[in-house]
Coordinates of C-alpha atoms in Angstrom, one line a residue:
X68 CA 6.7 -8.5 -44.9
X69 CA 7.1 -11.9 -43.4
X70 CA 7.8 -13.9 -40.4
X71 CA 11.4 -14.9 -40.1
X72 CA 12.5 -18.0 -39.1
X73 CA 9.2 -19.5 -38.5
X74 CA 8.4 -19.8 -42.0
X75 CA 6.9 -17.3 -44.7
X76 CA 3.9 -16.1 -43.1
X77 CA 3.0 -13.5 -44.3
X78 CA 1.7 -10.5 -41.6
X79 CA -1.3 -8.0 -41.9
X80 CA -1.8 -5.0 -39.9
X81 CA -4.9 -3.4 -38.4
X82 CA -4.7 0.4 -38.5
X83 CA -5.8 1.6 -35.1
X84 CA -5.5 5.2 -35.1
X85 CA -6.4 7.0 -31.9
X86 CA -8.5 10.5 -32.1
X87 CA -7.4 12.7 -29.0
X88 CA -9.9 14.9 -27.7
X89 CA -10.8 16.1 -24.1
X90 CA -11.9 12.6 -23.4
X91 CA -9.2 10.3 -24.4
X92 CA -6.1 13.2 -23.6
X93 CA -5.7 14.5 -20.4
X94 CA -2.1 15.4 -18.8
X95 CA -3.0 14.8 -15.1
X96 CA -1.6 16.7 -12.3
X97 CA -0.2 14.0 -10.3
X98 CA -0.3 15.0 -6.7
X99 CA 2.6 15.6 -4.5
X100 CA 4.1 12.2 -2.5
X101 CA 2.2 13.4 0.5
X102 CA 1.3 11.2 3.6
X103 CA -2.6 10.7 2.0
X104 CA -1.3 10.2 -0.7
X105 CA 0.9 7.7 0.5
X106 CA -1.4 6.1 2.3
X107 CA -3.8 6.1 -0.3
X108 CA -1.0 4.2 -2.6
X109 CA -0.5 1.9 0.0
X110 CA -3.8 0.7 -0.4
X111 CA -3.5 0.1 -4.0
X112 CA 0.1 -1.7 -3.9
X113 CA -1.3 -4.0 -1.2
X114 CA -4.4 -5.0 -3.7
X115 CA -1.7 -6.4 -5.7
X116 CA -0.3 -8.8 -2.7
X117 CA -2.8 -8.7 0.7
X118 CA -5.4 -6.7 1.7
X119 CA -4.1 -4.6 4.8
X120 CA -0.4 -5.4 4.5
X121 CA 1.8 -2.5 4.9
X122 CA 3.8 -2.1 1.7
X123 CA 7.5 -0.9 2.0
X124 CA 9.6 -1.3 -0.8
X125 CA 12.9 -3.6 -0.5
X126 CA 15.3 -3.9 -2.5
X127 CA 17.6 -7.0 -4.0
X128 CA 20.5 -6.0 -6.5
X129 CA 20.8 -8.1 -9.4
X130 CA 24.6 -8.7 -11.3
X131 CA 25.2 -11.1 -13.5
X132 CA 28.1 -13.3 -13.0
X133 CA 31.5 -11.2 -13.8
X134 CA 29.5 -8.2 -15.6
X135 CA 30.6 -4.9 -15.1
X136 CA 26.7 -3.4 -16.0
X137 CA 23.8 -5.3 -15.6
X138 CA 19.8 -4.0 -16.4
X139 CA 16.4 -5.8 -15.1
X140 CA 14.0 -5.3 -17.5
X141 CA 11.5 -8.1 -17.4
X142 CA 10.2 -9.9 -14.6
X143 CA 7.4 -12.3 -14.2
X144 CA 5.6 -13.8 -10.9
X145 CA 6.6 -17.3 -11.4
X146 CA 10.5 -16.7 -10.3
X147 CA 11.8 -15.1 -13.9
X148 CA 13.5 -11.9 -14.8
X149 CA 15.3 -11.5 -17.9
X150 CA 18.3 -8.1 -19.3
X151 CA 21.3 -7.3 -20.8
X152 CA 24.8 -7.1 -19.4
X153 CA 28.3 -5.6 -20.3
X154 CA 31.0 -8.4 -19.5
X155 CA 34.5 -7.1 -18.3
X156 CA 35.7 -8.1 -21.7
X157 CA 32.9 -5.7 -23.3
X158 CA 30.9 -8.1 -24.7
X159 CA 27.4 -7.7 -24.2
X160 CA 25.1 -10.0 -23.5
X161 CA 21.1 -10.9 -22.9
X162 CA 20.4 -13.5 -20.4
X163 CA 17.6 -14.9 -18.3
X164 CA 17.3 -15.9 -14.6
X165 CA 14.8 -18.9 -14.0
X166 CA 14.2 -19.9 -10.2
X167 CA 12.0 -23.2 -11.9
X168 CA 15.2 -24.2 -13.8
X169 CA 17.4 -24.0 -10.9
X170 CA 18.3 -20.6 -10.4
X171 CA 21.0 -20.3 -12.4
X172 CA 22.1 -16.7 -15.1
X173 CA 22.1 -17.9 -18.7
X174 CA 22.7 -16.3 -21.7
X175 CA 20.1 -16.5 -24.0
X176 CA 20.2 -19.2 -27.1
X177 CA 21.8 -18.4 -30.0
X178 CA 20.1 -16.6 -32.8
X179 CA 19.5 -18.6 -36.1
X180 CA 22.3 -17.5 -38.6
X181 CA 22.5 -14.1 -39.9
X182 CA 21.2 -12.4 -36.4
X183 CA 22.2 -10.5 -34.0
X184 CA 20.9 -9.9 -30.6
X185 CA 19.7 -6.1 -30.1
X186 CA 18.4 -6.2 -26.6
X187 CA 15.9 -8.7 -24.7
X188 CA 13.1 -6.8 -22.6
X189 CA 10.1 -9.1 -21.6
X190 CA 9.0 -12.0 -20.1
X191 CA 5.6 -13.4 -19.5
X192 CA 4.5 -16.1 -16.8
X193 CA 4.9 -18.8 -18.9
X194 CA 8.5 -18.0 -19.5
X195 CA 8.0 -16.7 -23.3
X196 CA 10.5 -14.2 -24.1
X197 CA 10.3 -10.9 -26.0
X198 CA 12.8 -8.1 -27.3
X199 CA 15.1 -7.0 -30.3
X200 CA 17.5 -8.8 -33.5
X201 CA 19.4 -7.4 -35.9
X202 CA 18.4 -8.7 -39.4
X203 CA 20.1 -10.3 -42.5
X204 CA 18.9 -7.4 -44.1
X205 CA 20.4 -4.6 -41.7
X206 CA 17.0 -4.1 -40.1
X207 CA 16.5 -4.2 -36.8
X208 CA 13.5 -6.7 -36.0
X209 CA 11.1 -7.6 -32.9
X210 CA 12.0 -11.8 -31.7
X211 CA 9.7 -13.9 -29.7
X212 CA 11.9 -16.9 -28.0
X213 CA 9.2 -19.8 -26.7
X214 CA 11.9 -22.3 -25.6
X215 CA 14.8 -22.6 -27.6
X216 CA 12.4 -21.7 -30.8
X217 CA 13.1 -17.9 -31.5
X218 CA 10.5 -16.1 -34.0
X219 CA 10.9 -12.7 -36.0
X220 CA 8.7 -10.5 -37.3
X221 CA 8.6 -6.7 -38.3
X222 CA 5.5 -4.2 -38.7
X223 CA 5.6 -3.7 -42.6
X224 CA 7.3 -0.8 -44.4
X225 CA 9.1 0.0 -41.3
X226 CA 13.1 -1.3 -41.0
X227 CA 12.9 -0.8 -36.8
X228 CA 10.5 -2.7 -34.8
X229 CA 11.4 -4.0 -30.9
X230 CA 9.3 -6.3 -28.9
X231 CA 9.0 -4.6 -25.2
X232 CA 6.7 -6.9 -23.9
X233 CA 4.2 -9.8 -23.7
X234 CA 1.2 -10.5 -22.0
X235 CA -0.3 -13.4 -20.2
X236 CA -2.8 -14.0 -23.5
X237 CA 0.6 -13.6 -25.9
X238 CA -0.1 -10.6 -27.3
X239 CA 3.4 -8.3 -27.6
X240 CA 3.7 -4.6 -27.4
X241 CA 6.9 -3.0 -29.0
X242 CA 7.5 0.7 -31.0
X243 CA 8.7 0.5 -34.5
X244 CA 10.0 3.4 -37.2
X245 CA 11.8 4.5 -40.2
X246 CA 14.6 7.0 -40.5
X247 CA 15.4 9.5 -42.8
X248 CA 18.3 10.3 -44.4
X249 CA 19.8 11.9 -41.3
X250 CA 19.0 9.0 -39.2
X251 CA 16.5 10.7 -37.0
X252 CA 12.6 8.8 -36.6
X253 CA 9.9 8.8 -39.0
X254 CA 6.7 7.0 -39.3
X255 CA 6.9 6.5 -35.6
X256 CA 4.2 3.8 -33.9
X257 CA 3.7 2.1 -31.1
X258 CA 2.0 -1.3 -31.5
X259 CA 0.0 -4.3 -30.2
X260 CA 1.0 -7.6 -32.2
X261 CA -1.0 -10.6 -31.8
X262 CA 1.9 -13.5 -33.4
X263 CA -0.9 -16.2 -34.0
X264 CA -2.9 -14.5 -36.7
X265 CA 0.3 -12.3 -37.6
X266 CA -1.5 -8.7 -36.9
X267 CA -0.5 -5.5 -35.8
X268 CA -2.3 -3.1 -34.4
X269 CA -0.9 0.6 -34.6
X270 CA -0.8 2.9 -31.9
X271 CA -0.1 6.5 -33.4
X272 CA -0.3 9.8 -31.3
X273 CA -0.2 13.3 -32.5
X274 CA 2.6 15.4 -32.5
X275 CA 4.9 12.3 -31.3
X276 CA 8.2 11.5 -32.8
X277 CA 8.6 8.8 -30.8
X278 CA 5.7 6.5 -29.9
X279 CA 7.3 3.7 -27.7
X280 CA 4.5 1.0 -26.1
X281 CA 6.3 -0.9 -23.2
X282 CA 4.0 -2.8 -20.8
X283 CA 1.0 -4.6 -21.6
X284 CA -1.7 -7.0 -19.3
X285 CA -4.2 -9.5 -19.6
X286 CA -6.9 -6.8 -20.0
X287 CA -5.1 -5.6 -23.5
X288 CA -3.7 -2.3 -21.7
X289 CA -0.5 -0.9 -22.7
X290 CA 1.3 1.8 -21.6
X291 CA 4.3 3.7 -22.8
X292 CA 5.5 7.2 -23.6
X293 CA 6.2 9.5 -26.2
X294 CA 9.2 11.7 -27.2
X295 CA 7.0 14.8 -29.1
X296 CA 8.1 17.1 -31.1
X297 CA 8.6 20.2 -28.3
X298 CA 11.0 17.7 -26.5
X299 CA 8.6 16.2 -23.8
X300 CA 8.3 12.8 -22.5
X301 CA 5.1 12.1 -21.6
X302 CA 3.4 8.5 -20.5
X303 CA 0.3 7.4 -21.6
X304 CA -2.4 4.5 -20.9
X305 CA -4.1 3.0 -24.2
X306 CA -7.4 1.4 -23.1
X307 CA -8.5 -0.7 -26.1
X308 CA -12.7 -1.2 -25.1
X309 CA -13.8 0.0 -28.1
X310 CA -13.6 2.5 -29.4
X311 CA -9.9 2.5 -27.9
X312 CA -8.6 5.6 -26.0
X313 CA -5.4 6.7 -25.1
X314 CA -5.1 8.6 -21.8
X315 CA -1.8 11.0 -22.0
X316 CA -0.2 11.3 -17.8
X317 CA 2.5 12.9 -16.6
X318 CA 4.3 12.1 -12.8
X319 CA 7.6 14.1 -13.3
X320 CA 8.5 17.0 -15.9
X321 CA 9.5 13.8 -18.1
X322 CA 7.8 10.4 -17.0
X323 CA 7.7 7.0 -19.3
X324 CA 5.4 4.4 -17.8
X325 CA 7.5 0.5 -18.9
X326 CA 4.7 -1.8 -16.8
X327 CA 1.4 -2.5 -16.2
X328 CA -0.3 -5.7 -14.4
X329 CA -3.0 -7.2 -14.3
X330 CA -4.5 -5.9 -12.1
X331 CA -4.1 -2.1 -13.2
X332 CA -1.1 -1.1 -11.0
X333 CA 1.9 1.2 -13.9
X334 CA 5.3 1.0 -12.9
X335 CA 7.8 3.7 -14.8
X336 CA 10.5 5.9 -13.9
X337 CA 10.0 9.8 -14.0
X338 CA 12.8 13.4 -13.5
X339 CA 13.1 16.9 -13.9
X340 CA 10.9 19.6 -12.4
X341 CA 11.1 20.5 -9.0
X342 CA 13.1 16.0 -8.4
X343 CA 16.4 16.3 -7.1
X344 CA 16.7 13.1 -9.5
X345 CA 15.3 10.2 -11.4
X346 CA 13.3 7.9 -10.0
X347 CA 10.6 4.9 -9.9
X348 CA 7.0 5.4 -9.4
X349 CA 4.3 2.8 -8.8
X350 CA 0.4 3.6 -8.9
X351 CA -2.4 4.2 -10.9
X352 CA -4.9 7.4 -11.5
X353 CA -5.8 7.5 -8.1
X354 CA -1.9 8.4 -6.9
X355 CA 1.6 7.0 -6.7
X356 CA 4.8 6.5 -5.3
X357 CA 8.2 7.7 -5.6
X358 CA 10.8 4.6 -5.2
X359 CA 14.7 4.3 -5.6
X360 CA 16.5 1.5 -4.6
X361 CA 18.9 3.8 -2.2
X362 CA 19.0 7.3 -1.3
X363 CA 22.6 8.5 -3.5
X364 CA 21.7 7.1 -6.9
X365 CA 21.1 9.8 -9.4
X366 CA 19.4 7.5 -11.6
X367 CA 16.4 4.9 -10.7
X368 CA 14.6 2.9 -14.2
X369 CA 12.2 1.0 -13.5
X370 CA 11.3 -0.9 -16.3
X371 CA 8.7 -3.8 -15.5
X372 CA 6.3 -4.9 -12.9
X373 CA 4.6 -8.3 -11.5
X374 CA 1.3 -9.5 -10.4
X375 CA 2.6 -9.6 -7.1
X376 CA 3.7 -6.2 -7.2
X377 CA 7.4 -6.6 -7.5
X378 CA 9.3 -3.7 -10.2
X379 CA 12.4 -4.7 -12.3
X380 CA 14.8 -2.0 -12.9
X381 CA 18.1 -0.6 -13.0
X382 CA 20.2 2.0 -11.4
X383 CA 23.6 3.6 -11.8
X384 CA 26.2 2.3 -9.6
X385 CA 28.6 4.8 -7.1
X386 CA 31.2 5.3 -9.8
X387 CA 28.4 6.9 -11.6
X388 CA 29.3 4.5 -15.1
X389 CA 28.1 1.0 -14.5
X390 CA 24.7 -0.4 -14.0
X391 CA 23.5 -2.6 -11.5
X392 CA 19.8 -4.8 -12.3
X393 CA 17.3 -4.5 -8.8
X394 CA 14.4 -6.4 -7.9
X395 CA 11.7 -4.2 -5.6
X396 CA 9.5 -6.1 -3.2
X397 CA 6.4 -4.6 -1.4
X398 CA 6.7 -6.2 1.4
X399 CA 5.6 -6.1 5.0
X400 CA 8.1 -5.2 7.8
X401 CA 8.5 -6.6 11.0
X402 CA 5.9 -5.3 13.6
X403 CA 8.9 -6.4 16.7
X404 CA 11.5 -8.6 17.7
X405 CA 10.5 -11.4 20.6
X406 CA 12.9 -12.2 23.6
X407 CA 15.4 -14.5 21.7
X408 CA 15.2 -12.2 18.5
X409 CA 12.3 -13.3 16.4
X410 CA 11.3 -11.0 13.9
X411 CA 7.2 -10.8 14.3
X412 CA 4.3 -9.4 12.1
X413 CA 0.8 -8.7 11.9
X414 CA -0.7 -9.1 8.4
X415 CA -4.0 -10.3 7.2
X416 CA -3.9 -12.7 5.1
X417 CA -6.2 -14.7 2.5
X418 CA -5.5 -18.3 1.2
X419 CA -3.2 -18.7 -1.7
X420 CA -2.6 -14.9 -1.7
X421 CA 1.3 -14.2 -2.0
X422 CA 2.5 -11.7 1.2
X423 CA 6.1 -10.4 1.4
X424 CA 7.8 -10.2 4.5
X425 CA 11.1 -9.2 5.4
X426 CA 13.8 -8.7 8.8
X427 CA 17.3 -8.6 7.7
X428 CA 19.3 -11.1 6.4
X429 CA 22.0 -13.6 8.1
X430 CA 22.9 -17.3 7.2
X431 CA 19.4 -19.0 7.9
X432 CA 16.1 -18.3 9.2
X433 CA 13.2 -19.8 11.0
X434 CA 9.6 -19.2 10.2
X435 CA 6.4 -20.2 12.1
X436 CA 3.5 -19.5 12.5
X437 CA 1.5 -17.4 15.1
X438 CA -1.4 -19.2 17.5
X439 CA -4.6 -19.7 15.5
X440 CA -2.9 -18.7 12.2
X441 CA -3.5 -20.0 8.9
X442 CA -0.9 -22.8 7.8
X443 CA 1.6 -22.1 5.3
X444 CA 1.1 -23.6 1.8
X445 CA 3.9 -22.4 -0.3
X446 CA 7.3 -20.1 -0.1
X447 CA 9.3 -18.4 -2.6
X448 CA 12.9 -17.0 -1.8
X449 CA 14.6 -14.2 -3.0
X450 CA 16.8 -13.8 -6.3
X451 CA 19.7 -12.3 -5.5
X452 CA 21.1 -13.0 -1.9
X453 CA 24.5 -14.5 -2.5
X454 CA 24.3 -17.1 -5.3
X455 CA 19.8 -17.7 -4.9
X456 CA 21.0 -20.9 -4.3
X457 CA 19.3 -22.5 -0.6
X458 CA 17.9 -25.5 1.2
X459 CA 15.0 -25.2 2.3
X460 CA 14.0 -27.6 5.9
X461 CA 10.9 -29.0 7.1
X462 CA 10.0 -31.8 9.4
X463 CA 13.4 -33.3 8.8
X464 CA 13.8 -33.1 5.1
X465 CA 15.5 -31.2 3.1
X466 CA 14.9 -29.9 -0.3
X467 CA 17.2 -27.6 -3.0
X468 CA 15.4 -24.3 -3.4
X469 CA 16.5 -22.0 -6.2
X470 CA 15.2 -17.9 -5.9
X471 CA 12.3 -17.1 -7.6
X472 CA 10.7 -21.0 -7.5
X473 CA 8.0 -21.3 -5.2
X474 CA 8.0 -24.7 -3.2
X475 CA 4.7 -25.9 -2.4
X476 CA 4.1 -27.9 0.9
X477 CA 1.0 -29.2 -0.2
X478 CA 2.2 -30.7 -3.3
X479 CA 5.5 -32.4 -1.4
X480 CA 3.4 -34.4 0.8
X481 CA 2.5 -31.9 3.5
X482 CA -1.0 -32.2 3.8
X483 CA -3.2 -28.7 4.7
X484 CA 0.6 -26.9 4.7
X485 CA 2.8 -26.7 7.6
X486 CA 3.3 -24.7 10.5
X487 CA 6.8 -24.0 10.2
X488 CA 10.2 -24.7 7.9
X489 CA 13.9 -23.3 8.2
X490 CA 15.5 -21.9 5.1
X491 CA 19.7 -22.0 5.2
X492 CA 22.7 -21.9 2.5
X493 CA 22.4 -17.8 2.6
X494 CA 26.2 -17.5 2.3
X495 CA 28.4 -16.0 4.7
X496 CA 29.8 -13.4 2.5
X497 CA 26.2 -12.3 1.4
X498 CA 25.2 -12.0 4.8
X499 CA 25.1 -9.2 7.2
X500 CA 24.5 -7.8 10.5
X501 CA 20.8 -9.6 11.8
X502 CA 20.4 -5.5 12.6
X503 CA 20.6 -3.8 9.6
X504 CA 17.9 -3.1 7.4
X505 CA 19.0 -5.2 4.5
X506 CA 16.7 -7.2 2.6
X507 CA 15.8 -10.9 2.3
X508 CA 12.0 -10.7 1.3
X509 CA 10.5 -13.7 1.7
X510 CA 7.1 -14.5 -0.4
X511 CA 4.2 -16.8 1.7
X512 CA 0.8 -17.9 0.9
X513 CA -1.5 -19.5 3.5
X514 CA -4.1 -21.9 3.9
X515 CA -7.1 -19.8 5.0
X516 CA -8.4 -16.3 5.5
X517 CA -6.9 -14.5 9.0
X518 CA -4.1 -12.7 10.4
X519 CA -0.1 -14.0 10.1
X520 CA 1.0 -13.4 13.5
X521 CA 4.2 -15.4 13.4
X522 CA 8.0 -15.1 13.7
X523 CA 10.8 -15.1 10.9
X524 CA 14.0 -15.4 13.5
X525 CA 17.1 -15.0 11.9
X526 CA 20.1 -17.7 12.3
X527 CA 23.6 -17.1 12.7
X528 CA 26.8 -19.3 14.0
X529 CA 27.3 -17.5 16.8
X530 CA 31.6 -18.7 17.4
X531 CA 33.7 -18.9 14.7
X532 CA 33.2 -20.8 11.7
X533 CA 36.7 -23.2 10.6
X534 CA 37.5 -22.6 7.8
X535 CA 36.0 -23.5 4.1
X536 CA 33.4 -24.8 6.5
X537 CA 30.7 -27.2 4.2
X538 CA 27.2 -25.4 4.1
X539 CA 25.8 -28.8 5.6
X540 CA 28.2 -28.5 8.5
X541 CA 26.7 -25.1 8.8
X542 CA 23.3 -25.8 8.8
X543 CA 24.0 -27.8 12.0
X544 CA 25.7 -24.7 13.6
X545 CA 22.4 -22.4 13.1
X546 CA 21.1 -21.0 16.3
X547 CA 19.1 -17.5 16.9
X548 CA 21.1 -14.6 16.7
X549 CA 22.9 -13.6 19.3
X550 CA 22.1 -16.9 21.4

């Protein structure tokens, strides 16, 4: 088998095939989403942001530009998600968001001559995508796109293989099969591919049909699911300290874990049973918790997960066809509003340690800090509030700021951080009543250990706005709510 378009190299494989026993399979009995255990998932959600923030889930949904369906399915901490979308004229389409390259939806490059897309899934922090291409051949293969450079490969002997994911260290997890002659699976494994020395390691499960690996971290765990061969879909957690083990878990009747981070915490999405209908979870052995981006959709996939803790998913839409992409933030809630309508909040907070907060959104906002608080050192905005296209304000100046890239006060010429900045350009058609729970979370990091004490106070233009106003005539018509 060889390496496609990056030259003839030619690919080994490392059989890795896992013996389950009592040890290394056990279907846990995932407890009910009761208030300890919601509490006790708390805790582990906020070890992936700060230690004793309250983490709520928000929501931000994702379309690209005039699609009529649009999935999440990677998404990175450095301002990055990439998916797939249905265009009203029906063709489909991967693309990828990038807060460091402006903030602007892109399809991806063209593939070299001969393929086809299949379907892009992964991301990494360094911006190295992952997913799926039709061959020359007729085979579907695994791509890895560093750049405008795309890369194929395929596990040998098998004519399907996707790339799901990839890692921080670059190694890629995907599934890959035959079919026989009715078209149905065979030869089914999941795998770990390392692209520099060009092998795979084979993840193969008993009684599975279906072995797909979706997520993978730093640490070389992957997770997945399997379709067996009584019908169930059950997740499972391949730890690869030698000798490796694979850990067989169950949320729902029917759960498939699609994330993992680096620091341990799955994301997946999970049905049937006694759930009135599909939906997220986030956790790890020691609980989890059910998420959906609203309370009506019948469907909730979640299909990736951060290092800050935000999930990447999809849901179906309220005519119950079309898809719309979401981006879940943990993030800490308002604690109370002041006299002139200051959102305030009490989280601890350690330096350079990314917290979320979020009021509701309107066309601006103010944030300072608190008495004795740590300064802040950087801010990153959301994707996906109007066009993630703002300016961001500080001690007179004024700086472009996509969503998703993180602007860094030190590093601009504001020595030990600052003590507080504006943020305006939110649209007036993406904005909404100060008072409804709508979100705009809003990622922080701080100069030192402590408690963030301080204000987010939403702006509005509080008499009418003339028409086709310019946003920098706006930005001079920002006062508090209300005021």
């Amino acid at each position: 088998m060889q390496l496609h378009g990056g030259g003839a190299t030619a690919i080994s494989r490392e059989g890795d095939m896992i013996a389950m026993n009592e040890t290394s399979m056990r279907v846990c009995e995932c407890p009910n989403r009761s208030t300890a255990g919601m509490s006790l998932l708390a805790a582990i959600l906020i070890a992936a942001v700060a230690p004793d923030a309250k983490a709520d889930y928000v929501y931000t949904r994702i379309d690209y530009p005039g699609a009529t369906s649009t999935n999440v399915f990677g998404i990175n901490a450095t301002g990055s998600i990439v998916g797939n979308a249905t265009l009203a004229s029906g063709e489909q389409i991967a693309y990828v968001y990038s807060g460091g390259s402006g903030g602007t939806f892109a399809p991806l490059p063209a593939m070299p001559s001969g393929y086809g897309l299949f379907a892009v899934y992964g991301i990494n922090d360094s911006g190295t995508i992952v997913g799926a291409a039709s061959a020359p051949d007729g085979s579907v293969v695994g791509f890895l796109l560093n750049g405008s450079t795309y890369s194929f490969f395929s596990d040998a002997g098998r004519s399907f293989t996707e790339a799901r994911s990839i890692s921080s260290t670059g190694l890629i997890a995907g599934d890959t099969n035959d079919f026989d002659s009715g078209g149905n699976p065979i030869n089914a494994a999941g795998y770990v591919y390392d692209p520099v020395s060009g092998v795979f390691a084979d993840i193969l499960i008993p009684d599975a049909l279906t072995i797909i690996a979706h997520g993978n971290n730093k640490a070389g765990q992957v997770v997945g699911n399997i379709f067996s061969t009584s019908g169930a879909q059950i997740a499972f957690l391949r730890d690869p300290t030698p000798p490796p083990t694979v850990t067989m878990f169950q949320v729902g009747r029917k759960t498939r874990a699609r994330g993992i981070n680096d620091n341990g915490i799955i994301a997946g999405f999970t049905w049937g049973g006694d759930m009135p209908r599909q939906m997220g979870f986030v956790g790890n052995s020691s609980g989890y918790q059910l998420i959906a981006p609203n309370d009506s959709t019948p469907e909730t996939y979640v299909e990736g997960i951060n290092n800050n803790g935000q999930v990447g998913g999809f849901y179906v839409g309220d005519d119950l066809v079309n898809w719309h992409g979401f981006i879940g933030t943990p993030a800490s809630t308002p604690t109370g509003t002041t006299s002139g309508g200051a959102y305030t909040f009490a989280v601890d907070v350690v330096p350079d340690t990314p917290v979320f907060i979020d009021p509701a959104p309107a066309l601006g906002f103010d944030y300072a800090i608190g008495q004795g608080d740590p300064l802040f050192t950087t801010v990153t905005l959301p994707i996906g509030v109007g066009d993630s296209q703002y300016t961001l304000i500080v001690r007179g100046h004024e700086y472009p700021l996509a969503g998703g890239q993180t602007f860094d006060f030190q590093a601009n010429g504001f020595s030990g951080g600052v003590s507080g900045f504006r943020v305006t350009d939110i649209e007036t058609s993406a904005a909404l009543d100060p008072n409804d729970p709508t979100a705009f979370p809003t990622q922080l990091t701080f100069s030192g250990s402590g408690r963030f004490t301080g204000t987010m106070t939403p702006l509005c233009v509080n008499h009418k706005l003339p028409p086709q106003a310019p946003p920098q005539a706006i930005r001079h018509m920002l006062a508090p709510c209300g005021n």
